[in-house]
Coordinates of C-alpha atoms and ligand atoms in Angstrom, one line a residue:
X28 CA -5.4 -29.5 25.0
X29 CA -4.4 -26.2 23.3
X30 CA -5.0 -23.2 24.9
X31 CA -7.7 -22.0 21.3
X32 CA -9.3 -25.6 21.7
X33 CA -9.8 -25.1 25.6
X34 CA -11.5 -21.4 24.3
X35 CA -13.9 -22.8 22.2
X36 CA -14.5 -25.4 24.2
X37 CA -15.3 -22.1 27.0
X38 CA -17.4 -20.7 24.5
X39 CA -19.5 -23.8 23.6
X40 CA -20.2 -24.2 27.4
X41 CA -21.3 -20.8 28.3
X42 CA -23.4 -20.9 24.7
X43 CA -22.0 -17.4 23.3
X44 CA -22.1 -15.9 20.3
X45 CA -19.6 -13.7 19.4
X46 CA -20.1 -10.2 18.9
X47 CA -17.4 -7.3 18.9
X48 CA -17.2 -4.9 20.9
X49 CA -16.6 -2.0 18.1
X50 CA -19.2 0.1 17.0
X51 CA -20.5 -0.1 14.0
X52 CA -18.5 1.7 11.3
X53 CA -15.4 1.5 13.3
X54 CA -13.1 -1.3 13.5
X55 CA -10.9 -2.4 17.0
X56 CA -7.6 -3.8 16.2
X57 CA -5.7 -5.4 18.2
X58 CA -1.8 -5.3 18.0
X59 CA 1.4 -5.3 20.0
X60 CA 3.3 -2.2 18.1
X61 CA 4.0 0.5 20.9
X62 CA 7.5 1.1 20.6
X63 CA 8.5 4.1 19.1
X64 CA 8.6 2.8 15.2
X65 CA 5.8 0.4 15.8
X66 CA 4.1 3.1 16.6
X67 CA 4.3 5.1 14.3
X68 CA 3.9 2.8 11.4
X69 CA 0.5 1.5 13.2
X70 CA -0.6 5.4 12.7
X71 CA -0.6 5.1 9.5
X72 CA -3.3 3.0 9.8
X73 CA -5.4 4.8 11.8
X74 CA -5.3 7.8 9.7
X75 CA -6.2 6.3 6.5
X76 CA -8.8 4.3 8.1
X77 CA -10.0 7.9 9.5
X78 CA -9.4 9.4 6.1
X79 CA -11.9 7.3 5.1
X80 CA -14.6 7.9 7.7
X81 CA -14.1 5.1 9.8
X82 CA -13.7 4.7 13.3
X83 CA -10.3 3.1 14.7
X84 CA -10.2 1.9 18.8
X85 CA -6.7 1.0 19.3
X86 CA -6.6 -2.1 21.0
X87 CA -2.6 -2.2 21.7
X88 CA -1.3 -4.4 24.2
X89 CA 2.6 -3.7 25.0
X90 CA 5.0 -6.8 24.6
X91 CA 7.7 -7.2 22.1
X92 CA 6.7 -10.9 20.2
X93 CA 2.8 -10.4 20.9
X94 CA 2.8 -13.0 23.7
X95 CA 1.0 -11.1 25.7
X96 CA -1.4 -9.6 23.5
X97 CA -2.2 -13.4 22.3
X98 CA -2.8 -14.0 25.6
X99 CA -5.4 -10.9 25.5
X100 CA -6.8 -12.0 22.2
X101 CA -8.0 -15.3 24.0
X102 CA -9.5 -14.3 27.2
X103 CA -11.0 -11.5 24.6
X104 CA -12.5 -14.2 22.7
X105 CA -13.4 -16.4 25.5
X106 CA -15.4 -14.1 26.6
X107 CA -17.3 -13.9 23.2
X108 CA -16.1 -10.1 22.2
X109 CA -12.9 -10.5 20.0
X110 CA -11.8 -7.3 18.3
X111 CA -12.5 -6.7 14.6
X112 CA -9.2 -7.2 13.5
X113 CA -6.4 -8.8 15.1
X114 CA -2.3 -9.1 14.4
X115 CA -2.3 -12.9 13.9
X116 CA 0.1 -14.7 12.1
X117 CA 1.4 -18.0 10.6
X118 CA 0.0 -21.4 11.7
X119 CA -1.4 -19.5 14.4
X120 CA -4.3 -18.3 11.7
X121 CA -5.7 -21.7 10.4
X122 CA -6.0 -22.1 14.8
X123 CA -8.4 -19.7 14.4
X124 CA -9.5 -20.4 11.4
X125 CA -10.5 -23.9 12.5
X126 CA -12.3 -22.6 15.3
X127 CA -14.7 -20.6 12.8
X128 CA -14.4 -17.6 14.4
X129 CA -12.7 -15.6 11.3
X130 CA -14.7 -13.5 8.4
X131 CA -14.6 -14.3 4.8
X132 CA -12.5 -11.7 3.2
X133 CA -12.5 -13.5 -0.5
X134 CA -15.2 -10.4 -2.0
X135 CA -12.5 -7.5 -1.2
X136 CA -9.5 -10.5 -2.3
X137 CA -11.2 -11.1 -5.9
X138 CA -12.1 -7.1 -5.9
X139 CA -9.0 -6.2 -5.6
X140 CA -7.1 -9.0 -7.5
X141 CA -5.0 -10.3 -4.4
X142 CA -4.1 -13.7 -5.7
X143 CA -2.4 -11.7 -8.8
X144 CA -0.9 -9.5 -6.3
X145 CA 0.7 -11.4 -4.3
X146 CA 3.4 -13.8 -3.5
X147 CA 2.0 -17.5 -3.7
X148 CA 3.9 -18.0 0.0
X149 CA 2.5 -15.2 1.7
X150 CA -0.8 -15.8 0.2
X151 CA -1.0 -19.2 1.5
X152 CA -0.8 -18.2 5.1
X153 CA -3.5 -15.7 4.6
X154 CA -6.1 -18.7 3.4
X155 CA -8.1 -21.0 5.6
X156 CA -9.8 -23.3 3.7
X157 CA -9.3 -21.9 0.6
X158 CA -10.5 -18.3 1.5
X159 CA -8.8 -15.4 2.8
X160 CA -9.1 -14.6 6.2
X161 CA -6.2 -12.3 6.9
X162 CA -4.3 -9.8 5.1
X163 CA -0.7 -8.9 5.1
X164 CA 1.0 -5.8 6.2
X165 CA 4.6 -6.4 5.0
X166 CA 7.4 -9.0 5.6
X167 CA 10.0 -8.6 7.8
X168 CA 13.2 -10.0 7.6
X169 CA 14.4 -11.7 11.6
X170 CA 18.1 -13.1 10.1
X171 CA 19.9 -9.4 10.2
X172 CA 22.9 -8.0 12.4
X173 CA 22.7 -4.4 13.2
X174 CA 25.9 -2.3 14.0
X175 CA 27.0 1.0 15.3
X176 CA 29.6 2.0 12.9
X177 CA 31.4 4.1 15.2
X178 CA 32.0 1.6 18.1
X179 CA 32.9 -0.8 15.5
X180 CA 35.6 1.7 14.3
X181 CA 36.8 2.6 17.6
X182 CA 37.2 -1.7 18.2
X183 CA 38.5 -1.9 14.7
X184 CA 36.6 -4.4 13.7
X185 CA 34.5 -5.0 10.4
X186 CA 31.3 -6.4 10.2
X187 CA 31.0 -9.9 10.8
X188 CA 29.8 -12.7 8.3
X189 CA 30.6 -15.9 10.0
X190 CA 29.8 -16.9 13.8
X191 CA 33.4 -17.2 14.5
X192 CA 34.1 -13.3 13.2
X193 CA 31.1 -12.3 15.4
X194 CA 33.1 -13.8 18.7
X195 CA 36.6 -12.2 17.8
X196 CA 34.7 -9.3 16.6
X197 CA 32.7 -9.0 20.5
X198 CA 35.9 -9.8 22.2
X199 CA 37.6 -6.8 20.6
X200 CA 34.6 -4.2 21.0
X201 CA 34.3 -5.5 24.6
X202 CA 38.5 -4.5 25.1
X203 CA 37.4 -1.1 23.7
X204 CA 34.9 -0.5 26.3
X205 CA 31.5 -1.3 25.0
X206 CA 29.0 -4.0 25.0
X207 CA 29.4 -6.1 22.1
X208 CA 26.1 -7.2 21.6
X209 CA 22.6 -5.4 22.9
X210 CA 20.0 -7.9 23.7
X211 CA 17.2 -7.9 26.3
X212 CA 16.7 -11.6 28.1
X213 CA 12.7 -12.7 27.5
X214 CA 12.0 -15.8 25.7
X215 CA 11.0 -14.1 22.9
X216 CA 14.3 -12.4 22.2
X217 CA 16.5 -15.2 23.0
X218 CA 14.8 -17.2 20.6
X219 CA 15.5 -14.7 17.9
X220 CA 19.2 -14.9 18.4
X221 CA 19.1 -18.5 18.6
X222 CA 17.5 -19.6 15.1
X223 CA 20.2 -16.5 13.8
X224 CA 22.8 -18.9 15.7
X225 CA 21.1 -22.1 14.5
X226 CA 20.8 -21.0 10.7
X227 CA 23.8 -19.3 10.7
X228 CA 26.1 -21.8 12.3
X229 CA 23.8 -25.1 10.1
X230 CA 22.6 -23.8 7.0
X231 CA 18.8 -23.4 5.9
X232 CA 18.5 -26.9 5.3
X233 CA 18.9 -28.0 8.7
X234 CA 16.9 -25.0 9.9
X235 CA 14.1 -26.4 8.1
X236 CA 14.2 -29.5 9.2
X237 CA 14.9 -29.3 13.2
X238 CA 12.8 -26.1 13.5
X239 CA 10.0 -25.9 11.0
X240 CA 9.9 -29.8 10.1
X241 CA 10.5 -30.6 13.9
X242 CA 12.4 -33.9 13.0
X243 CA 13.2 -35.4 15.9
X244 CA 16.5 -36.7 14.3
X245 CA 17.4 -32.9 14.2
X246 CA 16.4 -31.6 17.0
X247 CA 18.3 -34.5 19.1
X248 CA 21.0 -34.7 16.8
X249 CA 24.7 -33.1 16.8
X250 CA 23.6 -30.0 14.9
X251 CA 21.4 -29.1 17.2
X252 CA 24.0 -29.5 19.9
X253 CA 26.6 -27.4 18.1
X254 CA 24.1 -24.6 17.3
X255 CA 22.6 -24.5 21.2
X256 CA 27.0 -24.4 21.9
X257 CA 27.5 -21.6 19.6
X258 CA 24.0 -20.2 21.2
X259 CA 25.0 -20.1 24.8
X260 CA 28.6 -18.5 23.8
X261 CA 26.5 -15.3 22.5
X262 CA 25.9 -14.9 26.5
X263 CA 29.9 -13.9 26.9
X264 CA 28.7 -11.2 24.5
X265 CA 26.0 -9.6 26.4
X266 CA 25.8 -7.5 29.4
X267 CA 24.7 -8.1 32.8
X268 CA 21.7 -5.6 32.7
X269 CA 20.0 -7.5 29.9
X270 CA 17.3 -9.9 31.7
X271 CA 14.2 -8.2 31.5
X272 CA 15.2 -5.9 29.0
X273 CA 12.9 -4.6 25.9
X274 CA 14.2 -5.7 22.5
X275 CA 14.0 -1.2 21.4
X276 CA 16.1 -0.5 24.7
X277 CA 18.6 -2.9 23.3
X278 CA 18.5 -1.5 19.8
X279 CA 19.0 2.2 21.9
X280 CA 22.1 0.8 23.2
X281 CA 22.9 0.3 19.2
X282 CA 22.0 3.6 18.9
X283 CA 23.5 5.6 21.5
X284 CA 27.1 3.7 21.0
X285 CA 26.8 1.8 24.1
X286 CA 27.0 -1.2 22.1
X287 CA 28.0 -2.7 19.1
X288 CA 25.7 -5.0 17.0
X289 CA 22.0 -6.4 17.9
X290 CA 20.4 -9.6 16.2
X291 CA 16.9 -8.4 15.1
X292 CA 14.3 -8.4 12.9
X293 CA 14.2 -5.5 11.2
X294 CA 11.4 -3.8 12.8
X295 CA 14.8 -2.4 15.1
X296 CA 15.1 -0.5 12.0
X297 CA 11.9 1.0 12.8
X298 CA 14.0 2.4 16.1
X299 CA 16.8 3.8 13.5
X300 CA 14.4 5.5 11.5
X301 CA 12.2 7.3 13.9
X302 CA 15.6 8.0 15.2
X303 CA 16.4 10.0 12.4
X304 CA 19.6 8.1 11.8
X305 CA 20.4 7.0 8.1
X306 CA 21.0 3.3 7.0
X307 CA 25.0 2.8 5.4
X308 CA 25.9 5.8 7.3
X309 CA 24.9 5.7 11.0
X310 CA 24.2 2.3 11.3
X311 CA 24.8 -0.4 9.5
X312 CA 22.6 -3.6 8.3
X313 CA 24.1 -7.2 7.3
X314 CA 22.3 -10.8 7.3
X315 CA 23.0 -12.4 10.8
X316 CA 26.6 -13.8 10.4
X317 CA 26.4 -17.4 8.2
X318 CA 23.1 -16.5 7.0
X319 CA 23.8 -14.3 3.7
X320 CA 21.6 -17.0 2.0
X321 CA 19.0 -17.3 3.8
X322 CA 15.7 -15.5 5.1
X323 CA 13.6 -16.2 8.1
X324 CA 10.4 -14.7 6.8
X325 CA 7.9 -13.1 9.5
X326 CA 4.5 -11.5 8.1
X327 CA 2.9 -9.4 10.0
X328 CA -0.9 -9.8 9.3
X329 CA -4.6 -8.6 10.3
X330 CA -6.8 -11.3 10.9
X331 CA -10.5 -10.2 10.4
X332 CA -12.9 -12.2 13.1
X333 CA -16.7 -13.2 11.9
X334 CA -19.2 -10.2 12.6
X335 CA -22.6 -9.6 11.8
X336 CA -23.5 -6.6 11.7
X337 CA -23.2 -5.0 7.9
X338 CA -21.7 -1.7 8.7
X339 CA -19.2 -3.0 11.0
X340 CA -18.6 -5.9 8.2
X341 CA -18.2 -2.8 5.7
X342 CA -15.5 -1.2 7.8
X343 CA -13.4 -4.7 8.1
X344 CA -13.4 -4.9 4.5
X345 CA -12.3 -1.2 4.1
X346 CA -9.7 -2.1 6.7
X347 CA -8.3 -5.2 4.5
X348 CA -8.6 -3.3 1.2
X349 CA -6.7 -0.4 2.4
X350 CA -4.1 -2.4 3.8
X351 CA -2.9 -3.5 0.6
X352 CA -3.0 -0.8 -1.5
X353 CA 0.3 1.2 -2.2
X354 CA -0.2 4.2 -0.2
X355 CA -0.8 2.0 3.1
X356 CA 2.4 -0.7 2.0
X357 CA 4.9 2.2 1.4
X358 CA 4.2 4.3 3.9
X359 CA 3.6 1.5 6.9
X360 CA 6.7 -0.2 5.8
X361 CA 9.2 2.7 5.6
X362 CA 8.3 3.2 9.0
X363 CA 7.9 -0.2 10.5
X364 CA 11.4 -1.6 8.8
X365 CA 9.7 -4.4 6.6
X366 CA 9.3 -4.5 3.3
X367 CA 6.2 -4.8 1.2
X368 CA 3.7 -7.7 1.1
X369 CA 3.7 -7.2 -2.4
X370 CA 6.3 -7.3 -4.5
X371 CA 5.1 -5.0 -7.4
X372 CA 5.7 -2.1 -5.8
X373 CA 8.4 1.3 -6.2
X374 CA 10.9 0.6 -3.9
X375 CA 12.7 4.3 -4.6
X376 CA 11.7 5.5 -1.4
X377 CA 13.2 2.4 0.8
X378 CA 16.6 2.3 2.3
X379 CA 19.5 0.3 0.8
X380 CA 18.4 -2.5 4.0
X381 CA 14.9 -2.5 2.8
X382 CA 16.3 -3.0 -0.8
X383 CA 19.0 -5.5 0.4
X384 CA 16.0 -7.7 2.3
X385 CA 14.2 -7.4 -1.0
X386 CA 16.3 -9.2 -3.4
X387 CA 17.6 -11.6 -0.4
X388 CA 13.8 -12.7 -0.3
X389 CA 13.4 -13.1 -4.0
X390 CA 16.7 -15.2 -4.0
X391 CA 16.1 -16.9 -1.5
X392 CA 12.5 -17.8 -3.1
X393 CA 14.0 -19.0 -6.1
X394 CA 17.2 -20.4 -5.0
X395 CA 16.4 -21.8 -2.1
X396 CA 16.6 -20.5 1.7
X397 CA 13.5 -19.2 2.2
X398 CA 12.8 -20.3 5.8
X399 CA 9.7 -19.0 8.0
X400 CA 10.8 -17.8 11.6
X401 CA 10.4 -19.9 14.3
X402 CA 10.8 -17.5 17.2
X403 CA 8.4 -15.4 15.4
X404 CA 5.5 -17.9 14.8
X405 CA 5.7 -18.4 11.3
X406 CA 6.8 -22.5 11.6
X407 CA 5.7 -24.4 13.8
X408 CA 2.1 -23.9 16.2
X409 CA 1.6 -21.7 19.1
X410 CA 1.8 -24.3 21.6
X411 CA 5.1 -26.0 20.1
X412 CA 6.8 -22.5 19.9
X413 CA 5.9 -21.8 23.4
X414 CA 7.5 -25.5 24.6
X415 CA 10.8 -24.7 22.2
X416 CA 11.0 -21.3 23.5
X417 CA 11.1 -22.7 27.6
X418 CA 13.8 -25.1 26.4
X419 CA 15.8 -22.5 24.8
X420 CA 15.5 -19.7 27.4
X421 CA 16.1 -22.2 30.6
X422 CA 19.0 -23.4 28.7
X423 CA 20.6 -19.9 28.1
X424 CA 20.1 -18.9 31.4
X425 CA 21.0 -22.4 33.2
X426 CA 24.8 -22.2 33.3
X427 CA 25.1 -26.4 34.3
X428 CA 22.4 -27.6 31.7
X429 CA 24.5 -29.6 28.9
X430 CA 23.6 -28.8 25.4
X431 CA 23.0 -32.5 24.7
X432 CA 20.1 -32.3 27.4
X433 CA 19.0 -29.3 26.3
X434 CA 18.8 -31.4 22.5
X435 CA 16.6 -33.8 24.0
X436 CA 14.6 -31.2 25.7
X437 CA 14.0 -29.9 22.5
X438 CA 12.8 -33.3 20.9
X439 CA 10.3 -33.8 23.5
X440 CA 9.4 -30.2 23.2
X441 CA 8.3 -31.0 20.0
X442 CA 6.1 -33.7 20.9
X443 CA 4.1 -32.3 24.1
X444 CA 2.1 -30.6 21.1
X445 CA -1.3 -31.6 22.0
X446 CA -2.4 -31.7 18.5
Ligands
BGC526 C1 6.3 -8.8 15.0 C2 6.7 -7.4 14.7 C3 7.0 -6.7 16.0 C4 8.0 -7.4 16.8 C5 8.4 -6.8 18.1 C6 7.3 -9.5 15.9 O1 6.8 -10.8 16.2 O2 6.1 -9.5 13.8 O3 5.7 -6.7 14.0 O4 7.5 -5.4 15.7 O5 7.5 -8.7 17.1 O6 7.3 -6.6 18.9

C-alpha cells in the first residue's frame, strides 16, 4: 500500500478531521527552499503575502528534492493538521487529490482567468478532477550543464554538447587540477544526472517511454543498459568528497573554480545569482550534453489543502491569486532560476539562461521533446520514483552490479508500484 493510502487509512481509523494549524488570516506553507537562492525567492512570498495583511508561518523543512519535507507533509497530515499550502508537485497532486484532502481553488482560477493564462500542460497538473487545486510558481528547467568559464579555459576545453565531449572534456579539466564535475551523492541528485545521461545519450523518445511511460521493454532493454553505462562513467568525473554532499555545495565548487561543470536544474542558478555572478560571463549555462532538444519540465507548485474556516480560506485564496500575478512570477523566478508559469509575461529582466530555457520550452512544446522530470516527480508516482531512485543510486555506488542487472532492477522497480 502507498505510503498517502496508509495516511488516510490512519486518519479514517483515528476518525479526524482535518484542521490546520494556521491561524486564521495567515497561511503555513510548507516548502523545502533553504538554500541561499531558494531562499530568497521563497521571500518574496512572504512579503507580498505580508504586504497584503496576511500572516505567513514558514514551514520549511531542509532537503534538496523535498523528500524529506514529503515525508513531513504526511506524518503532518496523519496527524489531521496539514499546513495551508504545501510545495506539491506532478502525479504526486492527484495523490492528494484523491484522498480529498485538497481545497477548491476554481473561484480565484475563473477570477483571475487562469485557464487563458496558462499553458494547457502546466494547467493540467494543477487540476484534480477537473478543478484546480494547486497553483504554479514557475518551471524549471533539470536538463542544463553549468560551467565555470575560467577552469574550463585553464583545461582548454569548450563546453560540451555530446556525452562523449563531456568525458574528454573532464579528463582534461581533471589533468589541470580541478574536479571536473561537482555533484553531491543522495538519491535525489544522482537521479538528476542520470535522466541528463539517459536523455542525452537516448533521445526524448526513449526517455518517454522507459521513464515516464515505464515500458518494461525500455527499461529492460539495451538502451537502458547503455544509458546506466554512460551513467556510472560520470563517477570517474566526480570527487571523492561527494557522498553526502548538498546539491548548492556542489554548485559552490562551480562557483569558487574548484570545479568545472554541474548537471542541475536551474534552481543552481539561484546559487549564481544570489552570488552576484552574471550568466555568459562568469558562468556559463548549456542543455545537459545530447539534450539541446529536449526539456525535462519540473513545476514547482502550492497545493492548497481543504480548510474550513472562511478567513483562513480567504488568505489561501490570496495566496494562490498572488502567486500568479506578474509581480510574484518575475520577481520569484529571477531569484529562484525558473522561468515563469506563464508565458505572457516581459522577459527583459531575465538572464540570457532564463531566455534560452524559454524558447527551448516552447520548441520543445511544439516540436516535440517536452518530457517531465523523473528525478524530480513530474512522471511517474511517488512510490515508483522512490523504487527507480534505490535502483539507480545502489547501482552508482555498487562498483560489481552489471548494468544489465541493474535494467532489470529497474523493470521490476516499476512494477512494485502498489497501485
Ligand atoms: C524543486 C526545486 C528545488 C530543488 C532543490 C526540486 O525538486 O523543484 O524547487 O529548488 O528541488 O531543492
Amino acid at each position: 500500500m502507498s505510503t498517502l493510502k496508509k495516511t488516510t487509512l490512519a486518519l479514517a481509523l483515528a476518525g479526524a478531521t482535518l484542521a490546520t494549524t494556521a491561524q486564521a488570516n495567515e497561511v503555513e506553507v510548507l516548502h523545502w527552499w533553504t538554500s541561499g537562492g531558494e531562499a530568497r525567492a521563497a521571500n518574496v512570498l512572504k512579503e507580498l503575502m505580508e504586504a497584503e495583511g496576511y500572516g505567513w508561518q514558514d514551514f520549511a523543512v531542509a532537503g534538496g528534492g523535498g523528500e524529506t519535507a514529503m515525508t513531513v507533509l504526511k506524518s503532518r497530515a496523519m496527524s489531521g493538521n496539514p499546513p495551508s499550502a504545501a510545495q506539491i508537485k506532478g502525479p504526486e497532486i492527484q495523490e492528494w487529490g484523491e484522498l480529498g484532502l485538497l481545497g477548491d481553488l476554481n473561484g480565484v482560477a475563473d477570477a483571475e482567468g487562469w485557464d487563458e493564462l496558462l499553458p494547457e500542460v502546466v494547467a493540467d497538473i494543477m487540476r484534480h478532477d477537473g478543478k484546480y487545486v494547486a497553483v504554479p510558481v514557475n518551471v524549471h528547467r533539470v536538463n542544463w550543464l553549468w560551467a565555470n568559464p575560467e577552469v574550463l579555459e585553464a583545461a582548454g576545453v569548450e563546453m560540451p554538447t555530446t556525452l562523449d565531449e563531456l568525458f574528454e572534456a573532464g579528463e582534461a579539466i581533471r589533468e589541470a587540477g580541478f574536479v571536473p564535475l561537482a555533484h553531491g551523492g543522495q538519491a535525489w541528485q544522482d537521479a538528476t544526472v542520470f535522466e541528463s545521461v539517459v536523455l542525452g545519450g537516448q533521445g526524448s523518445e526513449f526517455y518517454q517511454q522507459a521513464l515516464v511511460e515505464l515500458d518494461p521493454e525500455a527499461l529492460g532493454g539495451e538502451q537502458m543498459v547503455a544509458a546506466l553505462e554512460d551513467f556510472k562513467r560520470m563517477r570517474e568525473l566526480m570527487d571523492e568528497g561527494m557522498s553526502g554532499r548538498d546539491w548548492n555545495v556542489a554548485t559552490a565548487m562551480v562557483i569558487e573554480g574548484v570545479a568545472g561543470f554541474q548537471l542541475m536544474g536551474d534552481w543552481a542558478k539561484g546559487e549564481f545569482t544570489a552570488a552576484g555572478l552574471t550568466a555568459g560571463e562568469d558562468y556559463l549555462c548549456a542543455a545537459a550534453p545530447g539534450t539541446e532538444d529536449a526539456f525535462t519540465f519540473n513545476i514547482d507548485s502550492l497545493a492548497m489543502f481543504r480548510v474550513t474556516d472562511d478567513e483562513e480560506r480567504e488568505a489561501q485564496e490570496a495566496l494562490a491569486r498572488l502567486v500568479l500575478e506578474p509581480t510574484f512570477q518575475e520577481a520569484f523566478n529571477l531569484a529562484k532560476g525558473s522561468i515563469p508559469a506563464r508565458p505572457d509575461l516581459d522577459m527583459s529582466e531575465f538572464d540570457s539562461c532564463a531566455q534560452q530555457s524559454l524558447a527551448d520550452f516552447q520548441r520543445t512544446a511544439e516540436e516535440g521533446g517536452l518530457v517531465p522530470s523523473m528525478a524530480h516527480g513530474m512522471a511517474v508516482r511517488a512510490d515508483i520514483q522512490g523504487a527507480i531512485f534505490d535502483v539507480v543510486t545502489n547501482y552508482f555506488n555498487d562498483a560489481d552490479m552489471p548494468a544489465e542487472e541493474a535494467a532489470e532492477r529497474m523493470v521490476s522497480a516499476a512494477e512494485a508500484a502498489s497501485f
